[in-house]
Structure formats: structure tokens, C-alpha cells
Short mmCIF file of C-alpha atoms in Angstrom, two decimals:
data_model
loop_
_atom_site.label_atom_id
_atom_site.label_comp_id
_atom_site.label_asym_id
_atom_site.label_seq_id
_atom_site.Cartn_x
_atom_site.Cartn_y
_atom_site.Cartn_z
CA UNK A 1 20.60 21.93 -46.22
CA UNK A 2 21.89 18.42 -45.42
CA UNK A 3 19.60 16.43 -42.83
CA UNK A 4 21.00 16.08 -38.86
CA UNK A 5 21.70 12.63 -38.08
CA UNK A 6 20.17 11.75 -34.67
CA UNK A 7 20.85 8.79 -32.77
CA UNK A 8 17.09 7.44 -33.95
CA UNK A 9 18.77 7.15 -37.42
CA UNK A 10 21.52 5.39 -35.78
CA UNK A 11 19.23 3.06 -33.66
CA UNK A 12 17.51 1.84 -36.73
CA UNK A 13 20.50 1.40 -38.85
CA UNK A 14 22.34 -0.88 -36.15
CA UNK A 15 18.77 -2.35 -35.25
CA UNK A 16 19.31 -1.50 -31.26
CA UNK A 17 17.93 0.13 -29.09
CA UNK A 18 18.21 4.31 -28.18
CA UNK A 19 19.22 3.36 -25.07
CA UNK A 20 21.76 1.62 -26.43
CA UNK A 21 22.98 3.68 -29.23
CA UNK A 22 23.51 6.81 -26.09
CA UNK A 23 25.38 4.17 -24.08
CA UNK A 24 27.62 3.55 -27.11
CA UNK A 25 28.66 7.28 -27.87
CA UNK A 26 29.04 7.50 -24.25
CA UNK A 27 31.63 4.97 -24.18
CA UNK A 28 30.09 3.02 -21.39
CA UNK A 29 30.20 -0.10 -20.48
CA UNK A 30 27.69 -3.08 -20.84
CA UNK A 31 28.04 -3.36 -23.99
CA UNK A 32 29.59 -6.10 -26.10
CA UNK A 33 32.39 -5.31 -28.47
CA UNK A 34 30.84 -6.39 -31.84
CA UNK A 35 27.38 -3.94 -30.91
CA UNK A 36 29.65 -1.45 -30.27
CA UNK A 37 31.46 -1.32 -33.03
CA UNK A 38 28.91 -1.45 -35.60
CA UNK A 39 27.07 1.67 -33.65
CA UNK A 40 30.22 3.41 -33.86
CA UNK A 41 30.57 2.30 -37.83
CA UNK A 42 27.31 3.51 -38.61
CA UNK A 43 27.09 6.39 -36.90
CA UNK A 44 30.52 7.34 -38.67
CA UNK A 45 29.37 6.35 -41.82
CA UNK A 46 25.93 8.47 -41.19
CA UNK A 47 27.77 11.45 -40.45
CA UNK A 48 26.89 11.86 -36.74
CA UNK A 49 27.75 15.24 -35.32
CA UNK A 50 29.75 14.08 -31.90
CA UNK A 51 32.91 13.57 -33.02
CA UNK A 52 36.38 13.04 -30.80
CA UNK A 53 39.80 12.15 -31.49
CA UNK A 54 40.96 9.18 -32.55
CA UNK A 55 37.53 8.81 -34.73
CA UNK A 56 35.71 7.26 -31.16
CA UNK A 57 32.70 8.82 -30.79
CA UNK A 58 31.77 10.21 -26.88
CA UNK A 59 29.65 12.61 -25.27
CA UNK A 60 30.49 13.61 -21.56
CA UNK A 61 27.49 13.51 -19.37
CA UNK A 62 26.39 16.91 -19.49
CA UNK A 63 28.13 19.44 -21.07
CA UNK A 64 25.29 21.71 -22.43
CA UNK A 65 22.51 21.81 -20.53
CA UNK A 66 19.25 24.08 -21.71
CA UNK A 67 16.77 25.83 -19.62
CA UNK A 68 13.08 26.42 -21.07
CA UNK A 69 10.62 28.62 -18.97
CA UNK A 70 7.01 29.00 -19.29
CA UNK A 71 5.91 32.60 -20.76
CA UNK A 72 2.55 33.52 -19.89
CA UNK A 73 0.57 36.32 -22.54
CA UNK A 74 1.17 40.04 -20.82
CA UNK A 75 3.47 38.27 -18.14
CA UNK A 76 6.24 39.87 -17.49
CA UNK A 77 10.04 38.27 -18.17
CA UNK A 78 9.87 34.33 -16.46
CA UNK A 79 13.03 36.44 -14.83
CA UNK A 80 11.33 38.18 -13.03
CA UNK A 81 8.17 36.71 -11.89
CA UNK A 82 8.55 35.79 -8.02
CA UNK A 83 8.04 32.40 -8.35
CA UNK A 84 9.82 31.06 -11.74
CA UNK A 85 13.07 33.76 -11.28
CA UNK A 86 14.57 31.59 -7.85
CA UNK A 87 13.84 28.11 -9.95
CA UNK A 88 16.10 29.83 -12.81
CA UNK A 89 18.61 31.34 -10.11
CA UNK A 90 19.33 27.73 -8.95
CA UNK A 91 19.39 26.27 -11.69
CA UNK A 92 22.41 28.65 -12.88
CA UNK A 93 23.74 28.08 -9.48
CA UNK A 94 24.00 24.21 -9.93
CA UNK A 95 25.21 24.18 -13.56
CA UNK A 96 27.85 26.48 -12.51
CA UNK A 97 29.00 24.26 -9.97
CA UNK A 98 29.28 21.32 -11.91
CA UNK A 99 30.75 24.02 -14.99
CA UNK A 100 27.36 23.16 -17.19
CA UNK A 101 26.51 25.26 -19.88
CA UNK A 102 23.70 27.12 -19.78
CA UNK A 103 21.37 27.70 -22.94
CA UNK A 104 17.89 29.75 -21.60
CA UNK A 105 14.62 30.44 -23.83
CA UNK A 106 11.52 30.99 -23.10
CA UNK A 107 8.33 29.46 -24.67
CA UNK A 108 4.75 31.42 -24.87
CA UNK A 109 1.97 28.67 -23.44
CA UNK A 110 -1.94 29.08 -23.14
CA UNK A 111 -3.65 29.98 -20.33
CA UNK A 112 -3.47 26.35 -19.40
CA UNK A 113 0.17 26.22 -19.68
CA UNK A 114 0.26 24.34 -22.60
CA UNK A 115 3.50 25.23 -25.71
CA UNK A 116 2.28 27.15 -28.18
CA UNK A 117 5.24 26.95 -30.38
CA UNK A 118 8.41 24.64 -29.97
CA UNK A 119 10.91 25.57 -28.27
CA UNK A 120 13.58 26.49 -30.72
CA UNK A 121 16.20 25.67 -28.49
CA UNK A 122 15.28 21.84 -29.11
CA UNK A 123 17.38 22.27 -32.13
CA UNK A 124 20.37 22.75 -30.55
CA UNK A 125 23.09 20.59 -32.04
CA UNK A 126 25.55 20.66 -29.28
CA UNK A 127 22.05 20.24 -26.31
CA UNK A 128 22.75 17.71 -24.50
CA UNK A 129 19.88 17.89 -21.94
CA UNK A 130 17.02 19.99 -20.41
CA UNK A 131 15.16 21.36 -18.24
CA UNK A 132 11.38 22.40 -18.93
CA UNK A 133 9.95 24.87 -16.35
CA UNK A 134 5.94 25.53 -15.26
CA UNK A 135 4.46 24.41 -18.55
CA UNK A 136 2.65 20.69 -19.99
CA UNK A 137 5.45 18.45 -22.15
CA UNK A 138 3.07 18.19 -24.74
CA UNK A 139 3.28 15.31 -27.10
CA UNK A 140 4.91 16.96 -30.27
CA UNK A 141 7.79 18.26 -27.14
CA UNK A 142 7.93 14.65 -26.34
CA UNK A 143 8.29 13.59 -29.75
CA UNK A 144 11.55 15.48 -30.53
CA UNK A 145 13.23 14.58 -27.41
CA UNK A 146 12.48 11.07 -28.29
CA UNK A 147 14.05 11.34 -31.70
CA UNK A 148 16.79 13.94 -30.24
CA UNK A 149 17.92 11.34 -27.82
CA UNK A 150 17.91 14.11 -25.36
CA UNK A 151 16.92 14.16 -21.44
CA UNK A 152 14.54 16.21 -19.82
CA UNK A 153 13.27 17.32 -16.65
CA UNK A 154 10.05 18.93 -15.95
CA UNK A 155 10.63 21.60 -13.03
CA UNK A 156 6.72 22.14 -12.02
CA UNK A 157 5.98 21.19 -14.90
CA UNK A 158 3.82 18.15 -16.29
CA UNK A 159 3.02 15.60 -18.93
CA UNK A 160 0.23 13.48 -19.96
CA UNK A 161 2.20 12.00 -22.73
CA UNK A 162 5.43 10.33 -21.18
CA UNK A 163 7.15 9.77 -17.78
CA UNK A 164 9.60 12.06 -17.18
CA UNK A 165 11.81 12.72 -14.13
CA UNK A 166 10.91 15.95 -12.30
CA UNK A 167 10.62 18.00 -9.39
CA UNK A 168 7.54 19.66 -7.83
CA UNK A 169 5.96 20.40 -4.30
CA UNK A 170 4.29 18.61 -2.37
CA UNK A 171 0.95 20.96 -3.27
CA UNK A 172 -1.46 18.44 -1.74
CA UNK A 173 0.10 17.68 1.61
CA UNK A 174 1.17 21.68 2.27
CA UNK A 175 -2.22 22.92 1.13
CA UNK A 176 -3.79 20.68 3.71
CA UNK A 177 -1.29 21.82 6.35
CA UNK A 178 -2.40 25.27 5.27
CA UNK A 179 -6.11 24.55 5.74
CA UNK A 180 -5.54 22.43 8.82
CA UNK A 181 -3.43 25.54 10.51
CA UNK A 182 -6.73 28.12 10.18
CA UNK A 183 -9.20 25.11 11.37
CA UNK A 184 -7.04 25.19 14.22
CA UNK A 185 -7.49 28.83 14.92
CA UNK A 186 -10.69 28.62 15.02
CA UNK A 187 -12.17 29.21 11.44
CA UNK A 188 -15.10 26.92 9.91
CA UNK A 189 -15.91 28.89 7.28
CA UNK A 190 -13.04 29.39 4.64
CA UNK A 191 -12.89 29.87 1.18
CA UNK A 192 -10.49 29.01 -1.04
CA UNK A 193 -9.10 31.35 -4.25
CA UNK A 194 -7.35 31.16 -7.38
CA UNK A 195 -8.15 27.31 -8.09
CA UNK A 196 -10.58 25.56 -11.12
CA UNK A 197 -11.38 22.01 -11.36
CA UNK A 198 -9.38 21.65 -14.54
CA UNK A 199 -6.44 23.97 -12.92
CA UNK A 200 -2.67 23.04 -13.43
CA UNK A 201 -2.19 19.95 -11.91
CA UNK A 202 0.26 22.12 -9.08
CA UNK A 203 -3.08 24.11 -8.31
CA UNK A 204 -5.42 21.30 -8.67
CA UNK A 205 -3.78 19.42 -5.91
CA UNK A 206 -4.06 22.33 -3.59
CA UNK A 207 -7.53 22.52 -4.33
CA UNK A 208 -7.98 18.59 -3.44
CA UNK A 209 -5.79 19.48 -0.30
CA UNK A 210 -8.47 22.35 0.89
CA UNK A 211 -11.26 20.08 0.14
CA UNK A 212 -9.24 16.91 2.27
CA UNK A 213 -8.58 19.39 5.18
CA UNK A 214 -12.51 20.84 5.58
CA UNK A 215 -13.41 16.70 5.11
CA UNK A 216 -11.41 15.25 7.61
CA UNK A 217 -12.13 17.59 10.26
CA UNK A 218 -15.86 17.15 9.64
CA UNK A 219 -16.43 20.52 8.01
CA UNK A 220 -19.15 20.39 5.02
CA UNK A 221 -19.49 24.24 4.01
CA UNK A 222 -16.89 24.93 1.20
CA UNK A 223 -16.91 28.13 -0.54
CA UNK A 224 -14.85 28.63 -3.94
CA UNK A 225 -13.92 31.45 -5.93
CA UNK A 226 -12.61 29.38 -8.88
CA UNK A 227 -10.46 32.20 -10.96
CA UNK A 228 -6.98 32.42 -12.86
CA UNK A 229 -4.25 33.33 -11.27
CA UNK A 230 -3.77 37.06 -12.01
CA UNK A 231 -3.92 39.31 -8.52
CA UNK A 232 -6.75 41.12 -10.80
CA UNK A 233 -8.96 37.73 -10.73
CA UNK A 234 -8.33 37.28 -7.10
CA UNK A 235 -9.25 40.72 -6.07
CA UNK A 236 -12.53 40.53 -8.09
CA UNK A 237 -13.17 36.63 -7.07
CA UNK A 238 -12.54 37.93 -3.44
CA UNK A 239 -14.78 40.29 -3.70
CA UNK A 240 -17.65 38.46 -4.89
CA UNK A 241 -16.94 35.59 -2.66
CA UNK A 242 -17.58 38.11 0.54
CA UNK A 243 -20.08 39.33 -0.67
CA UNK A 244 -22.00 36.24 -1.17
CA UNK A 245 -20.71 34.39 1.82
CA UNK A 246 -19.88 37.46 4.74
CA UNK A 247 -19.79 34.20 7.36
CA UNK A 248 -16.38 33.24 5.76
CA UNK A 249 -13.73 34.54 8.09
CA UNK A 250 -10.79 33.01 6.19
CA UNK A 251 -9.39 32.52 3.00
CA UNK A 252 -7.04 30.12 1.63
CA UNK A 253 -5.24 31.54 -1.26
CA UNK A 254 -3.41 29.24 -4.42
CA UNK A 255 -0.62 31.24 -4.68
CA UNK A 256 0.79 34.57 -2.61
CA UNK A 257 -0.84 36.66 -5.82
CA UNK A 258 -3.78 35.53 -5.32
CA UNK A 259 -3.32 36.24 -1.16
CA UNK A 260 -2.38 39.71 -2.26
CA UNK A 261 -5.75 40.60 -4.28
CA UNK A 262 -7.71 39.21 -1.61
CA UNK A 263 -6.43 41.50 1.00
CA UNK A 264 -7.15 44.15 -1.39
CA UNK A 265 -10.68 42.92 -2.29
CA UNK A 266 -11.35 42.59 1.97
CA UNK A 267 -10.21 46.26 1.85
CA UNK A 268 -12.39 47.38 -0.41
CA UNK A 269 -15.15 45.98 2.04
CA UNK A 270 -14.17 47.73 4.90
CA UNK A 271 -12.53 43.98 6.44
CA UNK A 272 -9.70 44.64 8.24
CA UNK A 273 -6.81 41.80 8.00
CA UNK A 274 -6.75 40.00 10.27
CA UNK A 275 -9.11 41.14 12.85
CA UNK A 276 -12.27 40.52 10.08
CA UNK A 277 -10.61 38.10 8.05
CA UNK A 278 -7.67 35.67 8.01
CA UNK A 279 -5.70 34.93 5.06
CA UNK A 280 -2.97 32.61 4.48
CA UNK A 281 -1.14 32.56 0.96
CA UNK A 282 0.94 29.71 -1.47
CA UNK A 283 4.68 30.09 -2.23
CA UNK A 284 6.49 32.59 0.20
CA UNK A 285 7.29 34.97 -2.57
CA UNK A 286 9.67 37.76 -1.56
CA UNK A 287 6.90 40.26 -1.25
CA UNK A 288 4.98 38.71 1.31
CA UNK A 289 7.11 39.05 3.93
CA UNK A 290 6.66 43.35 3.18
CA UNK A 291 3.22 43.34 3.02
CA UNK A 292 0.72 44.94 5.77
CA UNK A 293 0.06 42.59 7.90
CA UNK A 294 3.03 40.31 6.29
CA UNK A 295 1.61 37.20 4.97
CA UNK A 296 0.80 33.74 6.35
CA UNK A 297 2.33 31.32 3.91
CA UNK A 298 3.41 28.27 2.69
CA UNK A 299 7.00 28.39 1.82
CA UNK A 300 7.99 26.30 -1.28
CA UNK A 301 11.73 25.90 -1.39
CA UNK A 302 11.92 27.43 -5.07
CA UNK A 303 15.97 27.94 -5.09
CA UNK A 304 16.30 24.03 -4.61
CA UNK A 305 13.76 23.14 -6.91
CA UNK A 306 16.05 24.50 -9.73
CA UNK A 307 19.09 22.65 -7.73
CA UNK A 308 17.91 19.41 -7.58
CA UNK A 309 16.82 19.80 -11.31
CA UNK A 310 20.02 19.63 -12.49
CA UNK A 311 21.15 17.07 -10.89
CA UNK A 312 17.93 14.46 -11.95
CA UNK A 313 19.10 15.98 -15.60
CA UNK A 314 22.72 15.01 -14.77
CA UNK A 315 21.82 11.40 -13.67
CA UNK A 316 19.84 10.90 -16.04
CA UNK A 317 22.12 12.14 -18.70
CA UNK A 318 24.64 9.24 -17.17
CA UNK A 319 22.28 6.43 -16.71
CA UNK A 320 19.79 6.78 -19.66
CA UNK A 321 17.80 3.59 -18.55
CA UNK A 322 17.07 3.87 -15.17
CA UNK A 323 13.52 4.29 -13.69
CA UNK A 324 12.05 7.78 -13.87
CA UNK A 325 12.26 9.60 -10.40
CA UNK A 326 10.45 12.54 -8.97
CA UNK A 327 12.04 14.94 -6.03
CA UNK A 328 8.75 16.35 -4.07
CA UNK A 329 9.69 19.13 -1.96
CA UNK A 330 7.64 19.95 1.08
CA UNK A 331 6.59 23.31 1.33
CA UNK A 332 6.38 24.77 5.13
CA UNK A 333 4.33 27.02 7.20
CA UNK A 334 6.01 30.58 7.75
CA UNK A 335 3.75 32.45 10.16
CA UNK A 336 3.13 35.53 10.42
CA UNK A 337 0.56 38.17 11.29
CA UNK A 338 -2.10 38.13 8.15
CA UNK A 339 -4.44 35.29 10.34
CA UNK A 340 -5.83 35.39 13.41
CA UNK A 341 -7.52 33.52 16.62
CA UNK A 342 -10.54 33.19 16.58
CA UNK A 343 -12.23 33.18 20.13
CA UNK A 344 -14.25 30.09 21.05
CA UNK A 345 -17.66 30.87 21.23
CA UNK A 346 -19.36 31.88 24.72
#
């Protein structure tokens, strides 16, 4: 099986840059004539698989665009999980639009999000960007985009290896809005679920955002039921956070799941919602609006998330060397009837 040419081989064979090797297929401009035609000789010469009429050598900004979501062990489908399945749906919606194709896999991660294979869709020949969803670019992910030559975004998703551009929520501001808004209702004693001090860095921040809130408006106690995020672990967590702490009267939740197995955890106890406790959840998922009460949340704009992806991966596809950006999305309050008033004391 003959090797794949990538534009590293090219790179070091014209001794230029990547940046300037993707320029040159691209047929864009900034670049003398005499570079440019010894990129386009060598890569000829190598063999290189982009290949146009009249032997010149382009790729179009984004023609094939490919979509890799997180896949959690005994998760169901990224498809349909309620927060990862609107990402996806406008992410399609946005490559239609601009007539991208769409490649999707999935890739199975640990239970701190982190690849435990590689993506086989890396290997694409015809890739020409993508889009990694709710899991770490580790460095061997890195890596082969390097030597690919291909773009990514990370779509909540993270790296400690290499700057990316990407698109998250604002977790840190909107968990503090979250905390602020019970404070307000009278609550001093609220617990937060579903976070770790080593979390993904999307949880961890609304765990610094429920510490920041109780701080700044002078409130010491902090209670946490540190747990994953299964509705299983919040329910238990719940539970045993009650039990030790019956003075809480409100819960701040990492994500709606989470929410949703504390409710059932305050049932359990005989604590109605939200006359005995107040709970506000993380991510508006469809559900919450159904539930009884309907959830307190913080809405995270999901659909446009996936939107706003594609368009980072487009840029970036067309102007390989500029800056790395980041699109952060503020979440926003949707009330409902899941928290309650407290009354001043006498």
C-alpha cells in the first residue's frame, strides 16, 4: 500500500512553511510566483492527492467537512443524548446551507472525556476539516491534524495540547447567574451537584461559578456532592447530601440530569419541590420543561453552538494563519416553577 502524501511531506520538500504549502493548493494569494511554483512542482512530483484540471493544484475552502462526537461507555447514541443531538442538528443545518459535506463518527472517551481510540475518520482522504464535539483533543489527535494539514474546531470540547478555535458557554458567568438568582430568593444554604475538582473543564467552571456566587455575597457554608454526571449519581449524591446537611434548602445542579435525580432523591425524603427545596438545573434540555414542577434552568443555546461551529471551521479553512478565536455563548435563565421564595425571617 503506497504511502499518502500530506502537505507535511510537501512543506519539507519545498522547505516552507504548512501554512504556506495550504495557501499554495488553495491558490491564494500572497505568495510569490517562484514559491509557488516549486510547491506546486513538488507536490506533483510527490503524488499529492488534490488534483484539478489543467495540472494546478486547489482545494475549495470547505468541501468535506467531518463531525466527531464524544461516546460515553453505556451512553446511549451522541444522537440522542439531549444535550450533544441539537449541537449535531446545527451543525447539519449550517453545512447544508453552505452545501458542506457531512462525514459523522463517533469516538468512545473515558470517563474524563478523553479518546480512547482515533477517530478513524481522520483518515479521510477527501476531509477537509472538522469538528470535534464534548471530548479533550488529546495530543496524538493533535498530532495528525498537524501532519494532515487539516482544521479543527472543538465544540465543548478542550485541549491541553494546542490552541484551537472553538465554541463553548459561558459555564462560569451563567452558573453564577444561577447561584446569584436562588441567593436572591432567599436561600443561604445551597448545595451544588454533579461537579469534581478535576471535572471537565465545562463543569469545573460551573463549580468555580457556585463557589464565586456564595463568596461575593458573603456566604461561607458550601455544601458539595461531588459525583459524575449520570442521573443515578445525582439521585444517590442528593440523597446523601440531605441527609447530612437537612438546612440546605436549594440545590444547584451541573447539568438538567443531574437536576432530575435530585428531585427524585428529595422525593425519596418526603421534600416536596419546591415548597421544601428549590432546585435549579444546567442546559434547558427538552425534558425539563415536562417535568413536575418544570425546571428552573439555565438555557445554553445548543442549536447555535453547532452553527457557529461551522462557520469558525469555514474561516479557518480560508485563512489558515489567523489567530485562534473562541465564540462563548451565554447561557440564560428560563424560570419556571421548580424554586421558590423563601420568606424573610420574622
Amino acid at each position: 500500500m503506497t504511502q499518502r502524501i500530506t502537505m507535511e511531506d510537501i512543506a519539507r520538500q519545498s522547505g516552507v512553511s504548512l501554512a504556506t504549502v495550504s495557501l499554495v493548493l488553495r491558490d491564494k494569494p500572497g505568495i510569490n510566483d517562484d514559491t509557488r511554483r516549486r510547491v506546486l512542482d513538488i507536490a506533483r512530483d510527490l503524488g499529492y492527492r488534490k488534483r484539478l484540471n489543467h495540472e494546478k493544484l486547489v482545494s475549495q475552502s470547505l468541501h468535506n467537512a467531518g463531525v466527531i462526537v464524544k461516546a460515553s461507555l453505556g451512553d446511549d447514541s451522541p444522537l440522542t443524548n439531549p444535550f450533544y443531538a441539537p449541537i449535531v442538528a446545527g451543525i447539519e443545518a449550517a453545512c447544508r446551507k453552505m452545501h458542506i459535506n457531512l462525514m459523522y463518527a463517533t469516538v468512545p472517551v473515558d470517563m474524563e472525556n478523553h479518546p480512547q481510540e482515533m477517530p478513524r475518520l481522520l483518515s479521510e482522504d477527501h476531509l477537509d476539516g472538522v469538528l470535534l464535539v464534548g471530548a479533550f483533543a488529546d495530543a496524538t489527535i493533535t498530532k495528525l491534524l498537524q501532519r494532515e494539514g487539516i482544521p479543527a474546531v472543538l465544540v465543548d470540547a478542550y485541549s491541553h495540547e494546542h490552541v484551537y478555535d472553538s465554541v463553548v458557554s459561558d459555564n462560569f458567568r451563567a452558573a453564577y447567574e444561577a447561584v446569584s438568582y436562588l441567593i436572591s430568593h432567599g436561600h443561604r444554604h445551597i448545595g451544588v451537584i454533579g461537579t469534581t475538582k478535576e471535572a471537565y473543564p465545562s463543569i469545573a467552571e460551573r463549580r468555580k461559578g457556585y463557589i464565586q456566587a456564595l463568596t461575593d455575597h458573603g456566604i461561607h457554608d458550601q455544601y458539595f456532592g461531588d459525583c459524575l454526571l449520570t442521573m443515578h449519581e445525582g439521585s444517590d449524591t442528593s440523597s446523601i447530601l440531605l441527609q447530612r446537611h437537612p438546612q440546605i434548602t436549594a440545590l444547584f445542579c451541573a447539568n438538567d440530569m443531574m437536576a432530575i435525580g435530585a428531585a427524585q432523591a428529595a422525593r425519596a425524603l418526603h421534600r416536596q419541590i419546591p415548597q421544601d427545596l428549590s432546585i435549579i438545573g444546567f442546559d434547558n434540555i427538552d425534558l425539563a420543561q415536562h417535568l413536575a414542577p418544570a425546571l428552573t434552568t439555565m438555557h445554553v443555546d445548543k442549536v447555535s453552538m453547532g452553527r457557529f461551529a461551522v462557520q469558525l471551521l469555514a474561516n479557518r479553512a480560508e485563512y489558515p494563519e489567523q489567530a485562534p478565536a473562541t465564540v462563548s455563548l451565554r447561557p440564560r435563565l428560563i424560570e419556571r416553577q421548580s424554586v421558590q421564595r423563601l420568606q424573610p425571617p420574622k
